[in-house]
Short mmCIF file of C-alpha atoms and ligand atoms in Angstrom, two decimals:
data_model
loop_
_atom_site.label_atom_id
_atom_site.label_comp_id
_atom_site.label_asym_id
_atom_site.label_seq_id
_atom_site.Cartn_x
_atom_site.Cartn_y
_atom_site.Cartn_z
CA MET A 936 34.87 52.98 5.59
CA THR A 937 32.30 50.36 4.41
CA LYS A 938 29.33 51.85 2.60
CA VAL A 939 26.07 51.26 4.46
CA VAL A 940 23.32 49.98 2.17
CA THR A 941 19.86 49.97 3.74
CA LEU A 942 17.11 47.52 2.89
CA GLY A 943 15.14 50.26 1.17
CA GLN A 944 18.13 51.25 -1.06
CA PHE A 945 18.88 47.61 -1.85
CA ILE A 946 15.30 46.91 -2.87
CA ILE A 947 15.27 49.92 -5.18
CA GLU A 948 18.61 48.95 -6.71
CA ARG A 949 17.30 45.44 -7.36
CA GLN A 950 13.85 46.50 -8.56
CA SER A 951 14.61 45.68 -12.19
CA GLU A 952 14.80 41.98 -11.16
CA PHE A 953 11.02 41.96 -10.60
CA PRO A 954 9.11 40.91 -13.72
CA TYR A 955 6.48 43.64 -13.24
CA ALA A 956 8.80 46.24 -11.67
CA LYS A 957 6.63 49.28 -10.96
CA GLY A 958 7.65 49.73 -7.33
CA GLU A 959 4.65 47.91 -5.82
CA LEU A 960 6.63 44.93 -4.55
CA SER A 961 9.36 47.26 -3.34
CA ARG A 962 6.85 49.24 -1.32
CA LEU A 963 5.29 46.03 0.04
CA LEU A 964 8.73 44.79 1.24
CA ARG A 965 9.30 48.25 2.75
CA ASP A 966 5.94 47.98 4.66
CA ILE A 967 6.95 44.58 6.03
CA GLY A 968 10.31 46.06 7.13
CA ILE A 969 8.51 48.87 9.00
CA ALA A 970 6.20 46.43 10.89
CA ALA A 971 9.27 44.27 11.73
CA LYS A 972 10.96 47.24 13.40
CA ILE A 973 7.89 47.97 15.49
CA VAL A 974 7.61 44.36 16.62
CA ASN A 975 11.31 44.27 17.30
CA ARG A 976 11.00 47.30 19.58
CA GLU A 977 8.49 45.39 21.78
CA VAL A 978 10.43 42.10 21.66
CA ASN A 979 13.58 43.85 22.81
CA LYS A 980 11.88 45.17 25.95
CA ALA A 981 9.38 42.36 26.38
CA GLY A 982 9.97 41.96 30.15
CA LEU A 983 9.31 45.68 30.74
CA VAL A 984 6.03 45.95 28.91
CA ASP A 985 2.87 43.85 29.26
CA ILE A 986 3.58 41.66 26.28
CA LEU A 987 4.70 38.40 27.80
CA GLY A 988 2.39 35.53 28.64
CA GLU A 989 -0.86 34.25 27.23
CA ALA A 990 -3.63 36.38 25.81
CA GLY A 991 -6.28 33.92 27.14
CA THR A 992 -7.62 33.01 23.72
CA MET A 993 -7.15 30.01 21.36
CA ASN A 994 -6.36 30.28 17.63
CA VAL A 995 -7.72 28.17 14.77
CA GLN A 996 -4.80 25.74 15.36
CA GLY A 997 -6.12 25.01 18.84
CA GLU A 998 -3.08 26.71 20.39
CA HIS A 999 -3.11 29.10 23.34
CA VAL A 1000 -2.29 32.45 21.76
CA LYS A 1001 0.43 34.61 23.31
CA LYS A 1002 0.07 38.39 23.75
CA LEU A 1003 3.01 38.90 21.39
CA ASP A 1004 1.36 36.69 18.72
CA ILE A 1005 -1.57 39.11 18.73
CA TYR A 1006 0.61 42.25 18.89
CA ALA A 1007 2.76 41.10 15.93
CA ASN A 1008 -0.31 40.06 13.97
CA GLU A 1009 -1.94 43.47 14.45
CA GLN A 1010 1.27 45.36 13.52
CA PHE A 1011 1.81 43.44 10.29
CA ILE A 1012 -1.85 43.58 9.28
CA SER A 1013 -2.01 47.35 9.86
CA ALA A 1014 1.25 47.97 7.94
CA LEU A 1015 -0.03 45.87 5.02
CA LYS A 1016 -3.42 47.61 5.08
CA SER A 1017 -2.02 51.14 5.23
CA GLY A 1018 0.73 50.43 2.65
CA GLY A 1019 -1.77 49.96 -0.17
CA GLU A 1020 0.09 47.16 -2.04
CA CYS A 1021 -1.69 44.14 -0.48
CA SER A 1022 -5.24 43.08 -1.32
CA MET A 1023 -5.48 39.91 0.78
CA ILE A 1024 -3.78 38.57 3.89
CA ALA A 1025 -3.63 35.04 5.27
CA SER A 1026 -2.30 34.78 8.83
CA GLU A 1027 -1.67 31.95 11.21
CA GLU A 1028 -3.64 33.93 13.84
CA ASN A 1029 -6.77 34.48 11.68
CA GLU A 1030 -9.09 31.60 10.82
CA ASP A 1031 -10.15 33.21 7.55
CA VAL A 1032 -8.35 35.39 5.02
CA ILE A 1033 -8.48 39.17 5.47
CA HIS A 1034 -9.66 41.14 2.44
CA VAL A 1035 -8.07 44.55 2.30
CA ASN A 1036 -10.97 46.52 0.79
CA SER A 1037 -9.74 50.09 1.16
CA ALA A 1038 -9.96 52.24 -1.99
CA VAL A 1039 -6.18 52.13 -2.48
CA SER A 1040 -5.78 48.43 -1.82
CA LYS A 1041 -8.73 46.53 -3.22
CA ASN A 1042 -7.08 46.26 -6.66
CA ALA A 1043 -3.61 45.82 -5.19
CA LYS A 1044 -1.62 43.09 -6.96
CA TYR A 1045 -0.17 41.18 -4.02
CA ILE A 1046 -1.30 38.58 -1.51
CA VAL A 1047 0.65 38.14 1.73
CA ALA A 1048 0.61 34.96 3.85
CA MET A 1049 2.34 35.22 7.23
CA ASP A 1050 3.26 33.70 10.49
CA PRO A 1051 3.45 36.91 12.49
CA LEU A 1052 5.31 35.35 15.38
CA ASP A 1053 7.17 32.06 14.95
CA GLY A 1054 8.46 30.14 17.93
CA SER A 1055 5.70 31.21 20.31
CA SER A 1056 6.79 28.73 22.95
CA ASN A 1057 10.06 30.69 23.25
CA ILE A 1058 8.56 34.19 23.70
CA ASP A 1059 8.55 34.21 27.49
CA VAL A 1060 12.00 32.68 27.86
CA ASN A 1061 14.06 35.16 25.81
CA VAL A 1062 15.00 32.64 23.12
CA PRO A 1063 15.14 33.72 19.45
CA ILE A 1064 11.74 34.01 17.71
CA GLY A 1065 10.74 35.16 14.23
CA THR A 1066 8.25 36.29 11.61
CA ILE A 1067 7.75 34.48 8.30
CA PHE A 1068 6.14 35.98 5.18
CA SER A 1069 5.29 34.79 1.68
CA ILE A 1070 4.16 37.00 -1.22
CA TYR A 1071 2.12 35.98 -4.29
CA ARG A 1072 0.83 37.98 -7.22
CA ARG A 1073 -2.96 37.78 -7.42
CA LYS A 1074 -4.44 35.66 -10.23
CA THR A 1075 -7.82 37.42 -10.38
CA GLU A 1076 -7.65 40.78 -12.22
CA LYS A 1077 -9.56 43.23 -10.17
CA GLY A 1078 -11.94 43.61 -7.24
CA MET A 1079 -12.20 41.29 -4.28
CA CYS A 1080 -9.62 38.49 -4.27
CA THR A 1081 -10.78 34.91 -4.09
CA MET A 1082 -9.34 31.81 -2.40
CA GLU A 1083 -7.80 30.93 -5.74
CA ASP A 1084 -5.46 33.88 -5.25
CA VAL A 1085 -4.08 32.61 -1.90
CA LEU A 1086 -4.21 28.85 -2.43
CA GLN A 1087 -1.37 28.97 -4.95
CA LYS A 1088 1.52 26.44 -4.97
CA GLY A 1089 4.78 27.51 -3.39
CA THR A 1090 6.37 27.63 -6.83
CA GLU A 1091 4.16 30.66 -7.56
CA GLN A 1092 5.69 32.83 -4.79
CA VAL A 1093 7.24 36.10 -6.07
CA ALA A 1094 8.98 36.77 -2.77
CA ALA A 1095 9.45 35.26 0.71
CA GLY A 1096 11.35 36.14 3.83
CA TYR A 1097 11.73 35.97 7.56
CA ILE A 1098 12.72 38.20 10.40
CA ILE A 1099 14.67 36.71 13.27
CA TYR A 1100 14.52 38.53 16.62
CA GLY A 1101 17.68 37.14 18.19
CA SER A 1102 20.89 38.58 19.66
CA SER A 1103 20.65 40.81 16.65
CA THR A 1104 17.56 41.31 14.52
CA MET A 1105 17.82 40.29 10.89
CA LEU A 1106 15.55 40.31 7.84
CA VAL A 1107 16.37 37.70 5.21
CA TYR A 1108 14.49 37.54 1.90
CA THR A 1109 14.40 36.34 -1.67
CA THR A 1110 12.56 37.44 -4.84
CA GLY A 1111 13.81 34.40 -6.73
CA HIS A 1112 17.24 35.99 -7.34
CA GLY A 1113 19.25 34.60 -4.49
CA VAL A 1114 18.96 35.25 -0.75
CA ASN A 1115 20.19 38.37 1.07
CA GLY A 1116 20.30 39.27 4.75
CA PHE A 1117 20.00 42.66 6.50
CA THR A 1118 20.83 43.38 10.13
CA LEU A 1119 18.92 46.02 12.06
CA ASP A 1120 21.19 48.82 13.30
CA PRO A 1121 19.19 50.19 16.27
CA SER A 1122 21.31 53.40 16.29
CA ILE A 1123 19.93 54.40 12.85
CA GLY A 1124 16.77 52.29 12.91
CA GLU A 1125 17.58 50.71 9.54
CA PHE A 1126 18.02 47.18 8.27
CA CYS A 1127 21.52 47.31 6.75
CA PHE A 1128 22.91 44.93 4.12
CA SER A 1129 25.09 42.43 6.05
CA HIS A 1130 24.75 38.95 4.51
CA PRO A 1131 25.09 39.08 0.69
CA ASN A 1132 24.04 36.13 -1.44
CA MET A 1133 23.57 33.63 1.39
CA LYS A 1134 24.41 30.03 0.43
CA PHE A 1135 23.23 26.87 2.24
CA PRO A 1136 26.21 24.53 2.66
CA SER A 1137 25.44 21.33 0.69
CA SER A 1138 26.32 19.18 3.72
CA GLY A 1139 26.56 19.81 7.44
CA LYS A 1140 26.90 18.21 10.86
CA ILE A 1141 23.82 19.51 12.62
CA TYR A 1142 20.44 17.84 12.89
CA SER A 1143 17.48 19.64 14.47
CA LEU A 1144 14.26 17.94 15.45
CA ASN A 1145 12.25 17.49 18.63
CA GLU A 1146 13.61 14.10 19.82
CA GLY A 1147 11.02 14.14 22.57
CA ASN A 1148 8.60 12.89 19.90
CA TYR A 1149 10.91 9.99 18.99
CA VAL A 1150 8.46 7.17 19.79
CA HIS A 1151 5.89 8.76 17.51
CA PHE A 1152 8.27 9.30 14.54
CA PRO A 1153 7.91 7.31 11.31
CA GLU A 1154 10.40 4.43 11.02
CA GLY A 1155 12.32 6.32 8.32
CA VAL A 1156 13.01 9.26 10.70
CA LYS A 1157 13.98 6.97 13.54
CA LYS A 1158 16.49 5.19 11.26
CA TYR A 1159 17.86 8.49 9.92
CA LEU A 1160 18.31 9.76 13.50
CA LYS A 1161 20.30 6.65 14.35
CA TYR A 1162 22.37 7.20 11.21
CA CYS A 1163 23.18 10.75 12.45
CA GLN A 1164 24.21 9.44 15.86
CA VAL A 1165 26.53 6.59 14.73
CA GLU A 1166 30.33 7.00 14.95
CA ASP A 1167 31.90 7.27 11.48
CA ASP A 1168 34.95 9.47 10.89
CA GLU A 1169 34.67 9.34 7.13
CA THR A 1170 31.33 11.18 7.21
CA SER A 1171 32.18 13.05 10.46
CA ARG A 1172 29.40 11.43 12.32
CA PRO A 1173 27.98 11.50 14.93
CA TYR A 1174 26.41 14.83 13.97
CA THR A 1175 25.49 17.43 16.64
CA SER A 1176 21.93 17.88 17.82
CA ARG A 1177 20.66 21.49 17.98
CA TYR A 1178 17.00 22.35 18.48
CA ILE A 1179 15.82 25.85 19.47
CA GLY A 1180 12.13 25.18 18.94
CA SER A 1181 11.69 28.25 16.73
CA MET A 1182 11.62 27.07 13.11
CA VAL A 1183 13.03 30.40 11.83
CA ALA A 1184 15.99 30.26 14.22
CA ASP A 1185 16.76 26.58 13.63
CA ILE A 1186 16.76 27.07 9.84
CA HIS A 1187 18.70 30.33 9.98
CA ARG A 1188 21.45 28.63 12.02
CA ASN A 1189 21.56 25.66 9.65
CA MET A 1190 21.70 28.02 6.62
CA ILE A 1191 24.90 29.53 8.00
CA LYS A 1192 26.51 26.39 9.41
CA GLY A 1193 24.96 23.54 7.35
CA GLY A 1194 22.41 21.15 8.76
CA ILE A 1195 18.98 19.62 8.45
CA PHE A 1196 15.70 20.59 10.21
CA ILE A 1197 13.00 17.95 10.36
CA TYR A 1198 9.43 18.17 11.64
CA PRO A 1199 7.89 14.88 10.53
CA THR A 1200 4.43 13.42 10.97
CA THR A 1201 3.89 12.29 14.56
CA ALA A 1202 1.04 10.51 16.33
CA SER A 1203 -0.36 13.84 17.53
CA SER A 1204 0.26 15.52 14.14
CA PRO A 1205 -0.42 12.80 11.48
CA LYS A 1206 -0.14 15.41 8.70
CA GLY A 1207 2.83 17.15 10.32
CA LYS A 1208 2.65 20.21 12.64
CA LEU A 1209 4.01 23.06 10.56
CA ARG A 1210 1.84 24.99 8.15
CA LEU A 1211 2.46 24.82 4.38
CA VAL A 1212 1.26 28.29 3.28
CA TYR A 1213 2.98 30.61 5.80
CA GLU A 1214 5.80 28.52 7.32
CA CYS A 1215 7.00 25.77 4.96
CA ASN A 1216 6.50 27.31 1.49
CA PRO A 1217 8.27 30.63 2.29
CA LEU A 1218 11.20 28.87 4.08
CA ALA A 1219 11.40 26.26 1.28
CA PHE A 1220 11.61 29.06 -1.34
CA ILE A 1221 14.41 30.81 0.62
CA VAL A 1222 16.35 27.58 1.27
CA GLU A 1223 16.11 26.45 -2.36
CA GLN A 1224 17.23 29.93 -3.51
CA ALA A 1225 20.25 29.50 -1.21
CA GLY A 1226 21.05 26.11 -2.77
CA GLY A 1227 19.45 23.90 -0.17
CA ARG A 1228 16.55 21.42 -0.42
CA ALA A 1229 13.04 21.20 1.12
CA THR A 1230 10.69 18.22 0.86
CA ASN A 1231 7.91 16.45 2.79
CA GLY A 1232 10.16 13.41 2.89
CA PHE A 1233 9.21 12.42 -0.65
CA LYS A 1234 8.11 15.46 -2.64
CA ARG A 1235 9.37 19.04 -3.07
CA ILE A 1236 7.46 21.25 -0.62
CA LEU A 1237 6.97 23.95 -3.31
CA ASP A 1238 5.11 21.45 -5.52
CA VAL A 1239 2.63 20.34 -2.85
CA ASN A 1240 -0.95 21.23 -3.76
CA VAL A 1241 -2.47 23.85 -1.47
CA LYS A 1242 -6.02 23.05 -0.40
CA GLU A 1243 -6.53 25.35 2.58
CA ILE A 1244 -4.64 28.18 4.27
CA HIS A 1245 -3.90 26.35 7.56
CA GLN A 1246 -2.87 23.09 5.82
CA ARG A 1247 -0.04 21.21 7.58
CA THR A 1248 2.82 19.24 6.08
CA PRO A 1249 5.84 17.27 7.32
CA ILE A 1250 9.10 18.99 6.36
CA PHE A 1251 12.70 17.96 5.79
CA ILE A 1252 14.71 21.13 4.93
CA GLY A 1253 18.32 22.16 4.78
CA SER A 1254 21.65 20.98 3.27
CA THR A 1255 20.88 19.10 0.10
CA ASP A 1256 23.06 16.03 0.87
CA MET A 1257 21.47 15.61 4.31
CA VAL A 1258 17.89 16.02 3.08
CA GLU A 1259 18.50 13.52 0.25
CA LYS A 1260 19.93 11.06 2.78
CA ALA A 1261 16.90 11.44 5.02
CA GLU A 1262 14.62 10.92 2.00
CA GLU A 1263 16.48 7.66 1.28
CA PHE A 1264 15.56 6.42 4.76
CA MET A 1265 11.95 7.56 4.36
CA ARG A 1266 11.60 5.65 1.05
CA GLN A 1267 13.21 2.55 2.53
CA TYR A 1268 11.52 2.44 5.96
CA SER A 1269 8.28 4.48 5.60
CA PRO A 1270 7.21 4.12 1.92
CA GLU A 1271 3.53 3.89 2.96
CA LEU A 1272 3.63 7.50 4.05
CA GLU A 1273 4.19 8.77 0.52
CA GLU A 1274 0.71 7.69 -0.53
CA VAL A 1275 -0.85 9.03 2.66
CA LEU A 1276 0.66 12.43 1.96
CA GLN A 1277 -0.41 12.35 -1.72
CA LEU A 1278 -3.99 11.58 -0.68
CA ALA A 1279 -3.90 14.50 1.79
CA GLU A 1280 -3.26 16.80 -1.19
CA VAL A 1281 -6.18 15.63 -3.25
O1 LIG B 1655 7.40 22.41 20.40
P1 LIG B 1655 7.56 21.61 19.16
O2 LIG B 1655 6.50 20.57 18.95
O3 LIG B 1655 8.93 21.03 18.97
O4 LIG B 1655 7.30 22.62 17.94
C1 LIG B 1655 8.20 23.67 17.67
C2 LIG B 1655 7.84 24.21 16.34
O5 LIG B 1655 6.55 24.84 16.46
C3 LIG B 1655 6.62 26.25 16.11
O6 LIG B 1655 6.80 27.00 17.26
C4 LIG B 1655 5.33 26.55 15.39
O7 LIG B 1655 5.27 27.87 15.03
P2 LIG B 1655 4.43 28.96 15.85
O8 LIG B 1655 5.18 29.28 17.08
O9 LIG B 1655 4.32 30.07 14.87
O10 LIG B 1655 3.04 28.36 16.15
C5 LIG B 1655 7.86 26.32 15.20
O11 LIG B 1655 8.52 27.55 15.22
C6 LIG B 1655 8.78 25.27 15.84
O12 LIG B 1655 9.71 24.75 14.94
MG1 LIG B 1656 5.42 29.28 13.24
MG1 LIG B 1657 3.23 31.76 14.89
#
């Protein structure tokens, strides 16, 4: 009989990997796991409870917020506040950072940035959605955190992960020592170790991007797309197009099968659509830890300067060979964009 290892047990077993191992990061990951289970419970019965549809408000991104966006945001914030290991939270759904000033938390060592519900356009249609989180160690010693604590480069992350609410619910995370996946066993209510040491295949046959934006893509992306669609047995092209429209789900699939996910700049999103701090940096950390690659078409995502919490960036992420190929096309056909992106960081 295979030994069941729960997320909690695994975290404790691996605690010595953390540079400052005193249990704080373990407890923080535990708190995130608890909130994920609560959100999963509502997602699984979404049609039966009043959690589908729009909440009637707009968020700082100018998007119509879904009821489940708000529910997930509240659950993660309350778990992080009551857990005592987090002193500041940045969330997609909150314009400003949240200072956790409770007696137990105000000197807590960790900052959490999160996308409480990823793939909001898929909530009402029963298509996989997710949660993304990124963890930093605070730079300021004590007392109230400052923006300096949350505006750290992706290279400074001490941990990152995502939860995917799909046919099964999984939590996948890294602390900079490889990537491991856990599947929720509803019968015991535990995330159980199921995907050890996940590796991103260095090449693949899947490309994922919203081709509906084709006319607004940079020339480099248009050319790369044509490259993917040309017949060539030697490189097993044409590749297959797969696009779920939930970043977590598209990247999770590609991590298992090999592939590339691209969300470039477009006319409506000249700096890209996806957010650096709580979408691109955590997924880039995970993908790099699994042996993949993540850039903005020119530069490593994790090296991009962070100026504000809702900063956007284009992203090319996945199998190393495919991302490098796409970068070749960007340098050849859209070189002007490199400077535009560099200026956006200044
Ligand atoms: O509908 P589009 O423009 O293809 O965008 C889809 C992308 O937007 C997102 O839904 C943005 O994330 P949120 O749902 O958290 O706002 C990504 O998950 C997804 O990859
Ligand atoms: Mg998102
Ligand atoms: Mg979201």
